[in-house]
Coordinates of C-alpha atoms and ligand atoms in Angstrom, one line a residue:
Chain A
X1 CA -155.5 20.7 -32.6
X2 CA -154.8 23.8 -35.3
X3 CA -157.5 25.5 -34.3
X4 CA -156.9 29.0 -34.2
X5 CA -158.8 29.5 -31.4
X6 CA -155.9 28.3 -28.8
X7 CA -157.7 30.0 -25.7
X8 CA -160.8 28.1 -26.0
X9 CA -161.2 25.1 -23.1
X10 CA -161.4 22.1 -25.3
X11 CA -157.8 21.2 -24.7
X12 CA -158.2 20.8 -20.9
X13 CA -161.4 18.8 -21.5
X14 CA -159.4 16.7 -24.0
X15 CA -156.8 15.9 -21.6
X16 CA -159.5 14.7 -18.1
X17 CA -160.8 12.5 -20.8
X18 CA -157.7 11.2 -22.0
X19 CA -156.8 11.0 -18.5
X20 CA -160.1 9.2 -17.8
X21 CA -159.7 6.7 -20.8
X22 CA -156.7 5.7 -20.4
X23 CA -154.9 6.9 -17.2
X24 CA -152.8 9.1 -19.4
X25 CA -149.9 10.2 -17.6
X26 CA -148.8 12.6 -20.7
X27 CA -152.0 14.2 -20.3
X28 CA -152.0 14.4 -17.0
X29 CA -148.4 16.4 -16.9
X30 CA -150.2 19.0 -19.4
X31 CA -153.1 19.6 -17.7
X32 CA -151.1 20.4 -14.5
X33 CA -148.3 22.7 -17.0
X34 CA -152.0 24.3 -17.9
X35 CA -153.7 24.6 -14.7
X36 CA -151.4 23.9 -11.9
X37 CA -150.1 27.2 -11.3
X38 CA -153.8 28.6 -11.5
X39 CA -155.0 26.1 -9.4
X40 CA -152.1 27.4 -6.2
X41 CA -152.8 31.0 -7.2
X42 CA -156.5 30.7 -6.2
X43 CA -155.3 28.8 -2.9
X44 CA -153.5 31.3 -1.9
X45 CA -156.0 34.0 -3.0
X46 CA -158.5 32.5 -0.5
X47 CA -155.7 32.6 2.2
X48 CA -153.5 29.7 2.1
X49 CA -149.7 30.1 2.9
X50 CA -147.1 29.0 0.1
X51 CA -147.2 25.1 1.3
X52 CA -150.7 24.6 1.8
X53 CA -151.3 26.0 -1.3
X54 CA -149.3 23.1 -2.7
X55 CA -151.1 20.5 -0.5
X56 CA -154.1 21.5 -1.8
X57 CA -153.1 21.2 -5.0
X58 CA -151.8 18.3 -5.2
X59 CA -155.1 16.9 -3.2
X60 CA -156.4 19.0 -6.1
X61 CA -154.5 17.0 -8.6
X62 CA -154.8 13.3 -7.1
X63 CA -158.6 13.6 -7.7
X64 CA -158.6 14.6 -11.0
X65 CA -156.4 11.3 -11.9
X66 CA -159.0 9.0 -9.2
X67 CA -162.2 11.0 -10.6
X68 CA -161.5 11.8 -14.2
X69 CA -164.4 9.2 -14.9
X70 CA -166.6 12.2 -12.8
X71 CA -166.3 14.6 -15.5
X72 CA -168.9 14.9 -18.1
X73 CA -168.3 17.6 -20.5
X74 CA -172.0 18.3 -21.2
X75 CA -172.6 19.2 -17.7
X76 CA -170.2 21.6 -17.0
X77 CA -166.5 23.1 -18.2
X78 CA -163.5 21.7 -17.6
X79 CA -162.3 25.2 -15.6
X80 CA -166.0 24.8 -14.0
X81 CA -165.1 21.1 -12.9
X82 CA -161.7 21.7 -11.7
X83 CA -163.3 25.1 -9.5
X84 CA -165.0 22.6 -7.4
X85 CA -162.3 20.5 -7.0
X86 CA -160.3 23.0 -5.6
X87 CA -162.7 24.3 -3.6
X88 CA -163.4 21.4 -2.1
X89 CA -159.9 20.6 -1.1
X90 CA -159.3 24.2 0.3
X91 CA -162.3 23.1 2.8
X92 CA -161.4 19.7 3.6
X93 CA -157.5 21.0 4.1
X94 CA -158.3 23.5 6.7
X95 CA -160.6 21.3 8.5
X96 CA -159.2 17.6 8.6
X97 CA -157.8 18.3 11.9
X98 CA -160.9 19.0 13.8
X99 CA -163.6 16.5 14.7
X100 CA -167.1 16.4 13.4
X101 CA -166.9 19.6 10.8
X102 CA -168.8 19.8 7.8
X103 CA -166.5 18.7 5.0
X104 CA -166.9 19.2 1.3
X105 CA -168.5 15.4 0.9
X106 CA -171.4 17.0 3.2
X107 CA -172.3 20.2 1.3
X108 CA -171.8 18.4 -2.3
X109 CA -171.9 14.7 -1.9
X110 CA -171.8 12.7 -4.8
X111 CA -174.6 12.5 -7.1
X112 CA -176.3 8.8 -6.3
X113 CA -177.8 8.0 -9.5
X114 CA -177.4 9.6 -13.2
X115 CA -177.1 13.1 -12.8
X116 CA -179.4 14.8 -15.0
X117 CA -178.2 17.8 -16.3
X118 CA -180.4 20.7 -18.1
X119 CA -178.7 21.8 -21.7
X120 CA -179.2 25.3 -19.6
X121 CA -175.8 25.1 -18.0
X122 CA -174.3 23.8 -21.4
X123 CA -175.4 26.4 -23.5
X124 CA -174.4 28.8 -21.2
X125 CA -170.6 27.5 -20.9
X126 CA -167.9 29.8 -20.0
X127 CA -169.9 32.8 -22.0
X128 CA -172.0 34.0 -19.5
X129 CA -168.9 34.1 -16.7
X130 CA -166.0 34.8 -19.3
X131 CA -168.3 37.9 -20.2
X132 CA -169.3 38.9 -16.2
X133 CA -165.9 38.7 -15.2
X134 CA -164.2 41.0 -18.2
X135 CA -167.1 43.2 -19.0
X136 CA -167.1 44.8 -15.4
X137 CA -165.8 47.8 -13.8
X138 CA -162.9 47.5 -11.3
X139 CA -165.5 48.6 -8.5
X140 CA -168.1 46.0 -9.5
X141 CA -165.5 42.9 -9.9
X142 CA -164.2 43.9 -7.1
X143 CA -166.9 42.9 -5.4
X144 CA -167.7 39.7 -6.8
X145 CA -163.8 38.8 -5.8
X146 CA -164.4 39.5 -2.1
X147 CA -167.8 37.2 -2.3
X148 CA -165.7 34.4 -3.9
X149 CA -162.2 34.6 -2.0
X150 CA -162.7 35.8 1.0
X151 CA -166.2 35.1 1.9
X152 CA -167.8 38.1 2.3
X153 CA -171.1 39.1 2.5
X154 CA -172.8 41.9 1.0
X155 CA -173.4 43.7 4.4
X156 CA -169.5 42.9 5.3
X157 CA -168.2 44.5 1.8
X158 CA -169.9 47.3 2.7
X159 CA -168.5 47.9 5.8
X160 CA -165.0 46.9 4.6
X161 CA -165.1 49.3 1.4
X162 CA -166.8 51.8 4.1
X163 CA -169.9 52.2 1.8
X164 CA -173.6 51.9 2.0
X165 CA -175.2 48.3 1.4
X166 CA -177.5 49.8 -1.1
X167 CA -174.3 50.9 -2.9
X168 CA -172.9 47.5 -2.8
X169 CA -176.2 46.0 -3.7
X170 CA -176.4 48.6 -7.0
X171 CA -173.2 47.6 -7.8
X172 CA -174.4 43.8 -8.5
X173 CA -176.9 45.1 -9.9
X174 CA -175.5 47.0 -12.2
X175 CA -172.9 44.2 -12.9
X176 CA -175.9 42.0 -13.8
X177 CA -177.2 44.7 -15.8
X178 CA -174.3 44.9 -18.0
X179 CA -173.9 41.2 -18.3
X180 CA -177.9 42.2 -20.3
X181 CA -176.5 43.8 -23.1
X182 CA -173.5 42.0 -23.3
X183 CA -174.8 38.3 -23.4
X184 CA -178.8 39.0 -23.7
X185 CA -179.7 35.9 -25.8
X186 CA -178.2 33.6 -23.4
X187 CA -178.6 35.7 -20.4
X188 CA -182.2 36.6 -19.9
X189 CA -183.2 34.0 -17.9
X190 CA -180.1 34.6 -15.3
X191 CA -180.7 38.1 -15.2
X192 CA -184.3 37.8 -14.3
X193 CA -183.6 36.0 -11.1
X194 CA -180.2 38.1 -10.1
X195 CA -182.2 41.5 -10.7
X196 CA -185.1 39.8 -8.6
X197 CA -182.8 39.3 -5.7
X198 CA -180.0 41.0 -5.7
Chain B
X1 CA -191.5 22.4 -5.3
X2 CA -190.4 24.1 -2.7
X3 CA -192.0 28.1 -2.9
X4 CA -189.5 29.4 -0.7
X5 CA -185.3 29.8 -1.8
X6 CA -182.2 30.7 0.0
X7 CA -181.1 34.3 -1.4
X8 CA -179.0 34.5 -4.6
X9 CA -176.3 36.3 -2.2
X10 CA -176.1 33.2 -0.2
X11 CA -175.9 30.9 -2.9
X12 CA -173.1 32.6 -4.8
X13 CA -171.1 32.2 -1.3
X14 CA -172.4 29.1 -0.5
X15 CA -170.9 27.7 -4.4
X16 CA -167.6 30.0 -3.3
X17 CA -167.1 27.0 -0.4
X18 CA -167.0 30.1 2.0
X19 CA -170.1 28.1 3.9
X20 CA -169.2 25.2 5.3
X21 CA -170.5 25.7 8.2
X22 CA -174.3 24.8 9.4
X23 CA -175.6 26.9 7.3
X24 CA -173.8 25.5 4.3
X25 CA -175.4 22.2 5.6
X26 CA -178.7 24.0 5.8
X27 CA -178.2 25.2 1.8
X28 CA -177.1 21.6 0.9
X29 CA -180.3 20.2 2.3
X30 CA -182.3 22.8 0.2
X31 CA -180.3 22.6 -3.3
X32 CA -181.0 18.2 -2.6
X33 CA -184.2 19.0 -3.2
X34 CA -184.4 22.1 -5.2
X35 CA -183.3 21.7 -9.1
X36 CA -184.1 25.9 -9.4
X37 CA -181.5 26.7 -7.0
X38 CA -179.4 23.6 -7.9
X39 CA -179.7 25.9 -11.4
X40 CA -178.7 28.9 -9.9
X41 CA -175.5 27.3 -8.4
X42 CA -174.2 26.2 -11.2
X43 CA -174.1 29.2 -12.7
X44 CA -172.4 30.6 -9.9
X45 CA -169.7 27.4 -10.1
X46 CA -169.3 28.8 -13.5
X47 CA -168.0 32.1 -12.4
X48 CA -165.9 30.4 -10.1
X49 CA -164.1 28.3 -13.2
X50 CA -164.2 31.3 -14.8
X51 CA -162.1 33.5 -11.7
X52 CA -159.9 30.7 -11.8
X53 CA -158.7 30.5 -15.1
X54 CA -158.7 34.2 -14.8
X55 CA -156.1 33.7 -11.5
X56 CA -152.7 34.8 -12.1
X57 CA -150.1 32.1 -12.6
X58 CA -147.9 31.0 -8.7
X59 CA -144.8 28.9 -9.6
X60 CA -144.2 25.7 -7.9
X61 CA -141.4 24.5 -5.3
X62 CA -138.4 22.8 -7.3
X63 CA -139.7 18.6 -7.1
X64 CA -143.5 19.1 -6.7
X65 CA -144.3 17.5 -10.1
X66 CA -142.5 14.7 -10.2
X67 CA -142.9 14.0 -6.2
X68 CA -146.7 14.4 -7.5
X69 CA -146.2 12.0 -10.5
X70 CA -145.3 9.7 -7.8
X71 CA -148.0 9.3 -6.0
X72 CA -150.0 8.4 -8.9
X73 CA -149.4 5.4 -8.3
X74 CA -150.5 5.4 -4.4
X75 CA -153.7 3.6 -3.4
X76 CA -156.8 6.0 -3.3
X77 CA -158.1 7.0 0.2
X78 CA -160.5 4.5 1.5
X79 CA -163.7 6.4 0.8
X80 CA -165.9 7.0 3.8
X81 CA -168.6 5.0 3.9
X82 CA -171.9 6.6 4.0
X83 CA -173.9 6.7 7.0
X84 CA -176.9 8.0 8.4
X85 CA -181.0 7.0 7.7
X86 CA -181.6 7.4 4.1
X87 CA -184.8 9.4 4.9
X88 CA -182.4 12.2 5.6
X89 CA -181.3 14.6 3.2
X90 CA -178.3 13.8 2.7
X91 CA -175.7 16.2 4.3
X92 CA -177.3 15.7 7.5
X93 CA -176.8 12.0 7.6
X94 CA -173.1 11.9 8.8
X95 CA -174.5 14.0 11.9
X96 CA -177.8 12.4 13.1
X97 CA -177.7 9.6 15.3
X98 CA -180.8 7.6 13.6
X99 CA -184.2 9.3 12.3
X100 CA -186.4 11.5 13.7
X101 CA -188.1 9.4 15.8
X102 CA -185.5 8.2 17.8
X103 CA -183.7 11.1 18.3
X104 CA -183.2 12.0 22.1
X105 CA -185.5 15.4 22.0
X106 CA -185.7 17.5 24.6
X107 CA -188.6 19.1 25.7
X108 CA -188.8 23.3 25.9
X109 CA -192.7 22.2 26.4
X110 CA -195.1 19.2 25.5
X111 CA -195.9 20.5 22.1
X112 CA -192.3 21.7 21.5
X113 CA -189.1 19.6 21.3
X114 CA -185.6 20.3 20.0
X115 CA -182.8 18.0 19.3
X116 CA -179.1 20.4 18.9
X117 CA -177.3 18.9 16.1
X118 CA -173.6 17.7 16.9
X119 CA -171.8 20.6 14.6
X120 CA -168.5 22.1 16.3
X121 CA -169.5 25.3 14.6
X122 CA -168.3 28.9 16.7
X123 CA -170.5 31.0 14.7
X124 CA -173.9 29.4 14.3
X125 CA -176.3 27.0 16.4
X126 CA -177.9 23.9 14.8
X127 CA -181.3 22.6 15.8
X128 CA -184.3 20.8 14.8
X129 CA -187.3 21.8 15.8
X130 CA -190.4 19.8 16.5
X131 CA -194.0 21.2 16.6
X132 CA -196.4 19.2 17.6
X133 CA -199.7 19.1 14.9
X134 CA -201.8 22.1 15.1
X135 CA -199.4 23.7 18.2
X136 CA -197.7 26.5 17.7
X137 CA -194.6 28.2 19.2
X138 CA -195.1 31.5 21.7
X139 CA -194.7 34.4 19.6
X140 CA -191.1 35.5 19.0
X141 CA -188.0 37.6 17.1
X142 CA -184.9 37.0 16.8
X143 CA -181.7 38.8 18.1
X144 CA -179.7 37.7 14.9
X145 CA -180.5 35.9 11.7
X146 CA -182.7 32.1 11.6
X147 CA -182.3 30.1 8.7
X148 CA -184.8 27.5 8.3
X149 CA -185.8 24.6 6.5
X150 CA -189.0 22.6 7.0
X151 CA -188.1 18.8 7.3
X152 CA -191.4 17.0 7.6
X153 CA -194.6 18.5 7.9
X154 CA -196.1 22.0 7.3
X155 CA -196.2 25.2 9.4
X156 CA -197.6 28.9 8.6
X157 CA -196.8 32.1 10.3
X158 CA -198.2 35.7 9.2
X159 CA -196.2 36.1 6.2
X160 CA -196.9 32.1 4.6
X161 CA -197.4 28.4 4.4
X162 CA -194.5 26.4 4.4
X163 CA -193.9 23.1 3.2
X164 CA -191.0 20.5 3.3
X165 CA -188.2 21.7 1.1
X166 CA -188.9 25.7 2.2
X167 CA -186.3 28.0 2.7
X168 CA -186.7 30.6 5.7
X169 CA -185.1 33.9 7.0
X170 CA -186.3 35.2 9.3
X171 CA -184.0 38.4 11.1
X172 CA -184.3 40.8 14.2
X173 CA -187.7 42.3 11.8
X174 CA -189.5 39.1 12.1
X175 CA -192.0 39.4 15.2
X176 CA -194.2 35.7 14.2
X177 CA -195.9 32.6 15.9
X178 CA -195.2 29.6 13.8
X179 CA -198.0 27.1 13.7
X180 CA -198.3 23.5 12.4
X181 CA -200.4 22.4 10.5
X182 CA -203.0 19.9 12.2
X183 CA -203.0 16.8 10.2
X184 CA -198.8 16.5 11.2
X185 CA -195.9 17.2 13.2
X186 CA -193.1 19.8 12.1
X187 CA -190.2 18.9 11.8
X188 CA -187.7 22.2 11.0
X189 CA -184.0 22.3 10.7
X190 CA -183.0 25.9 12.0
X191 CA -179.6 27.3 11.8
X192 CA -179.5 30.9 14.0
X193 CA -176.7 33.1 14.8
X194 CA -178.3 34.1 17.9
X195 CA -180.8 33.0 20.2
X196 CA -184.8 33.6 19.9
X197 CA -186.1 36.1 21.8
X198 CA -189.9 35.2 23.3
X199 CA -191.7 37.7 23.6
X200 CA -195.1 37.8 25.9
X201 CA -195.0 36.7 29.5
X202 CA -194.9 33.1 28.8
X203 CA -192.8 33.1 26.2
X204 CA -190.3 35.1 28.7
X205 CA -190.0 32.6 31.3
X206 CA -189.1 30.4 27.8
X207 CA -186.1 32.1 27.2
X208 CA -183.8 30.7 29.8
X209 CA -184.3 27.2 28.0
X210 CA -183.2 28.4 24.5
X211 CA -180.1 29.5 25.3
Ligands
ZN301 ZN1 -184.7 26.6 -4.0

């Protein structure tokens, strides 16, 4: 790989399906140098202490050697792949001392038959969030953050950042608005149904 | 097709895992049949990647890769085996004892049965709701949110016709009667965060047997 284009996610795709091939062990060890740190820095972002963060990440990491197979590259990113593998762990790791919880294997259970994909979520790769994430404000982003690691919703931000809904609501929309100039080719479609609802 | 879709707000949280609760189930049991919304989510997941390659790096305890490298070789988790009547979406299988017709419903009245679904869940209530065909429940609001999700069957109220696969909010605003259709039962999957509120005389001496 001499591409000069180092930040790009091909490696880390190149390395589940190493992994996947061949049980790679080499390619597992730089996948987690590439992602293991990221991987316990989002843990803990969504409230796990220091040790579970590591539990969950190495949950996290056990299922990417067992379900390499599970990727497939044309349906979503390697970062996207990994996301709901960590997400799903975080769940299941809070929970697995209760009795009769809903577990990650209820909410997304495990496509039965071949899971047929739309080249929507393809051509879209990585641009469309890459581009949400770095094109926003600080007040917009912010935002989104609470949403993704703590849960909030829009009515709860809004009492927490002691402003009114409509503001938080304008924000998003705003945020999606932006995401229209910066990405419209790819982006139309999205933006028609977040400006519809948000 | 269904006409009727959860909100993009609680699909981004729903794809954040910051659901998994009975609602989450009631979202699951929407995107199984939904491809739009199962759209929507992805793009949502992709954000998700996309914050966590953006997280800032956390260092590891001295030992964790290599005491990881060693359970390579462990044997995988047995994987649970699934349960449940096929004819249920999915995430509800684990949790329902059988199908609907062999359920142990209990009556509120002859034309309408409920069956609370086994979720140890402190923030929301589970049920499903049966309507007999062409019966409707006594008029109605609601002292918190319902989210719900037509099973089987059809019913209408005065904002729509819903069909299996619809998505539902209805909130403290919502003053409505929901009626099957005639040719069927309905069968509804409701998720609430606080109980109905009946409103005429009849539908008062109801209340007691909601809570
Ligand atoms: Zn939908």
């Amino acid at each position: 790989m001499s591409s000069q284009n180092s930040n790009t996610l091909r490696p880390l795709d190149d390395l589940i399906i190493r992994i996947a091939n061949n049980q790679d062990q080499q390619a597992f060890i730089e996948l987690f140098e590439q992602i293991g740190a990221k991987l316990k820095a989002y843990a803990i972002r969504c409230g796990a202490l220091d040790g579970e963060a590591e539990d969950i990440v190495q949950e996290c990491m056990l299922t990417v050697w067992r379900k390499a197979h599970q990727f497939n590259p044309k349906t979503a990113s390697a970062t996207t792949w990994l996301y709901t593998i960590v997400r799903n762990k975080r769940i299941d790791m809070a929970r697995k001392t209760k009795y009769d919880v809903v577990l990650s294997d209820d909410l997304w259970p495990e496509p039965e038959g071949e899971d047929l994909e739309t080249d929507v979520a393809r051509d879209l790769e990585g641009k469309i969030a890459r581009t949400l994430l770095h094109g926003l404000p600080e007040e917009q982003r912010q935002i989104v953050y609470k949403v993704y690691f703590e849960g909030k919703s829009h009515s709860e931000i809004a009492n927490e950042l002691d402003l009114p809904l409509g503001t938080i609501k304008s924000r998003l929309r705003l945020a999606m608005k932006k995401l229209d100039t910066l990405a419209q080719e790819q982006m139309t479609w999205l933006i028609i149904i977040l400006l519809t609802n948000f | 097709m269904a006409n009727y879709h959860p909100s993009d707000e609680l699909l981004m949280q729903f794809t954040a895992g910051q659901k998994h609760d009975a609602l989450g189930v009631l979202v699951a049991c929407h995107l199984e049949s939904c491809s739009e919304c199962r759209k929507r989510t992805q793009v949502f997941e992709q954000l998700g990647g996309e914050l966590l390659d953006a997280s800032k790096e956390v260092k590891f305890s001295n030992g964790f890769l290599d005491s990881l490298l060693n359970k390579l070789k462990d044997a995988p988790p047995k994987e649970v085996e699934s349960s449940g009547d096929i004819r249920l979406p999915r995430p509800l299988r684990r949790f329902i004892p059988g199908y609907f017709d062999t359920l142990p419903w209990s009556g509120i009245s002859r034309n309408i049965k409920e069956f609370t679904l086994p979720f140890s869940d402190e923030r929301y209530t589970a049920k499903f709701y049966k309507i007999a065909a062409g019966k409707e429940l006594p008029i109605h609001t609601h002292k918190g949110n319902e989210f719900t999700l037509v099973l089987s069957g059809q019913f209408s109220d005065e904002a729509g016709d819903y069909k299996e696969g619809d998505f539902i909010l209805a909130d403290t605003d919502t003053l409505h009667q929901p009626k099957a259709s005639k040719d069927a039962d309905c069968i509804c999957f409701a998720v609430m965060d606080a109980p109905l509120k009946f409103t005429g005389f009849f539908g008062r001496m109801l209340n007691p047997f909601l809570r």
